[in-house]
CSV table of C-alpha atoms in Angstrom, one decimal:
chain,number,residue,atom,x,y,z
A,1093,UNK,CA,-23.6,1.6,-12.0
A,1094,UNK,CA,-20.2,1.4,-10.3
A,1095,UNK,CA,-18.1,3.3,-7.8
A,1096,UNK,CA,-14.5,2.9,-6.6
A,1097,UNK,CA,-13.3,3.3,-3.1
A,1098,UNK,CA,-10.2,2.8,-1.0
A,1099,UNK,CA,-10.3,1.6,2.7
A,1100,UNK,CA,-7.9,1.0,5.6
A,1101,UNK,CA,-8.8,-0.5,9.0
A,1102,UNK,CA,-7.5,1.9,11.6
A,1103,UNK,CA,-5.7,0.4,14.7
A,1104,UNK,CA,-5.2,2.7,17.6
A,1105,UNK,CA,-2.8,1.9,20.6
A,1106,UNK,CA,-2.4,4.1,23.6
A,1107,UNK,CA,0.4,6.6,23.3
A,1108,UNK,CA,1.1,5.6,19.7
A,1109,UNK,CA,0.2,7.0,16.3
A,1110,UNK,CA,-2.7,5.2,14.6
A,1111,UNK,CA,-1.6,2.2,12.2
A,1112,UNK,CA,-3.6,1.5,9.1
A,1113,UNK,CA,-4.0,-2.2,8.0
A,1114,UNK,CA,-5.6,-4.1,5.2
A,1115,UNK,CA,-5.2,-1.7,2.5
A,1116,UNK,CA,-7.8,-2.4,-0.2
A,1117,UNK,CA,-9.5,-0.8,-3.3
A,1118,UNK,CA,-13.1,-1.8,-3.8
A,1119,UNK,CA,-15.1,-1.8,-7.0
A,1120,UNK,CA,-18.8,-1.8,-6.3
A,1121,UNK,CA,-21.1,-2.7,-9.1
A,1122,UNK,CA,-24.9,-2.7,-9.1
A,1123,UNK,CA,-27.1,-3.3,-12.1
A,1124,UNK,CA,-29.8,-0.7,-12.8
A,1125,UNK,CA,-33.0,-1.5,-10.8
A,1126,UNK,CA,-31.4,-4.6,-9.4
A,1127,UNK,CA,-31.2,-5.4,-5.5
A,1128,UNK,CA,-27.8,-7.0,-5.6
A,1129,UNK,CA,-24.4,-5.5,-5.0
A,1130,UNK,CA,-21.0,-6.9,-6.1
A,1131,UNK,CA,-18.0,-5.8,-4.3
A,1132,UNK,CA,-14.8,-6.6,-6.2
A,1133,UNK,CA,-12.0,-6.3,-3.4
A,1134,UNK,CA,-8.3,-5.7,-4.2
A,1135,UNK,CA,-6.2,-6.1,-1.2
A,1136,UNK,CA,-2.6,-4.8,-1.3
A,1137,UNK,CA,-0.2,-7.2,-2.7
A,1138,UNK,CA,3.6,-7.7,-2.1
A,1139,UNK,CA,4.4,-6.7,-5.7
A,1140,UNK,CA,2.9,-3.2,-5.5
A,1141,UNK,CA,0.8,-0.9,-3.4
A,1142,UNK,CA,-2.8,0.2,-4.5
A,1143,UNK,CA,-3.2,3.8,-5.8
A,1144,UNK,CA,-6.6,5.3,-6.2
A,1145,UNK,CA,-8.3,2.9,-8.5
A,1146,UNK,CA,-5.3,1.7,-10.2
A,1147,UNK,CA,-4.5,-2.1,-9.6
A,1148,UNK,CA,-1.1,-3.4,-10.8
A,1149,UNK,CA,0.1,-6.8,-11.1
A,1150,UNK,CA,3.6,-7.1,-12.4
A,1151,UNK,CA,5.2,-4.9,-15.1
A,1152,UNK,CA,2.8,-3.6,-17.7
A,1153,UNK,CA,-0.2,-5.3,-16.0
A,1154,UNK,CA,-2.6,-2.7,-14.8
A,1155,UNK,CA,-6.3,-1.9,-14.7
A,1156,UNK,CA,-8.0,1.5,-14.1
A,1157,UNK,CA,-11.1,0.6,-12.0
A,1158,UNK,CA,-12.6,4.2,-12.9
A,1159,UNK,CA,-12.8,3.2,-16.5
A,1160,UNK,CA,-16.2,2.1,-17.7
A,1161,UNK,CA,-14.8,-0.8,-19.8
A,1162,UNK,CA,-12.9,-2.2,-16.9
A,1163,UNK,CA,-16.0,-2.0,-14.6
A,1164,UNK,CA,-17.9,-3.7,-17.4
A,1165,UNK,CA,-15.4,-6.4,-17.8
A,1166,UNK,CA,-15.5,-7.1,-14.2
A,1167,UNK,CA,-19.5,-7.4,-14.3
A,1168,UNK,CA,-19.2,-9.8,-17.2
A,1169,UNK,CA,-16.7,-11.9,-15.4
A,1170,UNK,CA,-18.9,-12.0,-12.3
A,1171,UNK,CA,-22.0,-12.9,-14.2
A,1172,UNK,CA,-20.0,-15.6,-16.1
A,1173,UNK,CA,-19.1,-16.9,-12.6
A,1174,UNK,CA,-22.6,-17.0,-11.4
A,1175,UNK,CA,-23.2,-13.8,-9.7
A,1176,UNK,CA,-27.0,-13.0,-9.5
A,1177,UNK,CA,-27.6,-9.2,-9.8
A,1178,UNK,CA,-31.0,-9.5,-8.0
A,1179,UNK,CA,-29.9,-11.5,-5.0
A,1180,UNK,CA,-30.4,-9.2,-2.1
A,1181,UNK,CA,-27.2,-9.9,-0.2
A,1182,UNK,CA,-24.0,-8.2,-1.2
A,1183,UNK,CA,-21.5,-10.5,-2.7
A,1184,UNK,CA,-17.6,-9.9,-2.2
A,1185,UNK,CA,-15.2,-11.4,-4.6
A,1186,UNK,CA,-11.4,-11.3,-4.7
A,1187,UNK,CA,-10.6,-9.0,-7.7
A,1188,UNK,CA,-7.1,-10.6,-8.1
A,1189,UNK,CA,-8.8,-13.9,-8.9
A,1190,UNK,CA,-10.7,-12.1,-11.9
A,1191,UNK,CA,-7.7,-9.8,-12.8
A,1192,UNK,CA,-6.2,-12.0,-15.6
A,1193,UNK,CA,-9.6,-12.6,-17.3
A,1194,UNK,CA,-10.5,-8.9,-17.1
A,1195,UNK,CA,-7.1,-7.8,-18.3
A,1196,UNK,CA,-7.6,-10.2,-21.4
A,1197,UNK,CA,-11.1,-8.7,-22.0
A,1198,UNK,CA,-9.8,-5.2,-21.9
A,1199,UNK,CA,-6.9,-6.0,-24.4
A,1200,UNK,CA,-9.3,-7.4,-26.9
A,1201,UNK,CA,-9.6,-5.4,-30.1
């Protein structure tokens, strides 16, 4: 099971409009009947903003976190990297570290 969300940290200062920092998309993955939670976090990069589940890294390099195949590819990469689906504590990973491997999996015939 997976879900995609978008978060910001709101910073308030007296007499000023709020400022939103640390823009990030989060792909949350949980295996059916397992206790663990994997949070694949994409923080905004200099080469492009995040946009509702689409993560971009350079020209023509994009992943849609809403697609089942993309979520599965991130799950497979996390499992390959040692994530234990039944570990009770949530695990956060940097999605940009897995981006190239997942993109390669998604481009396979």
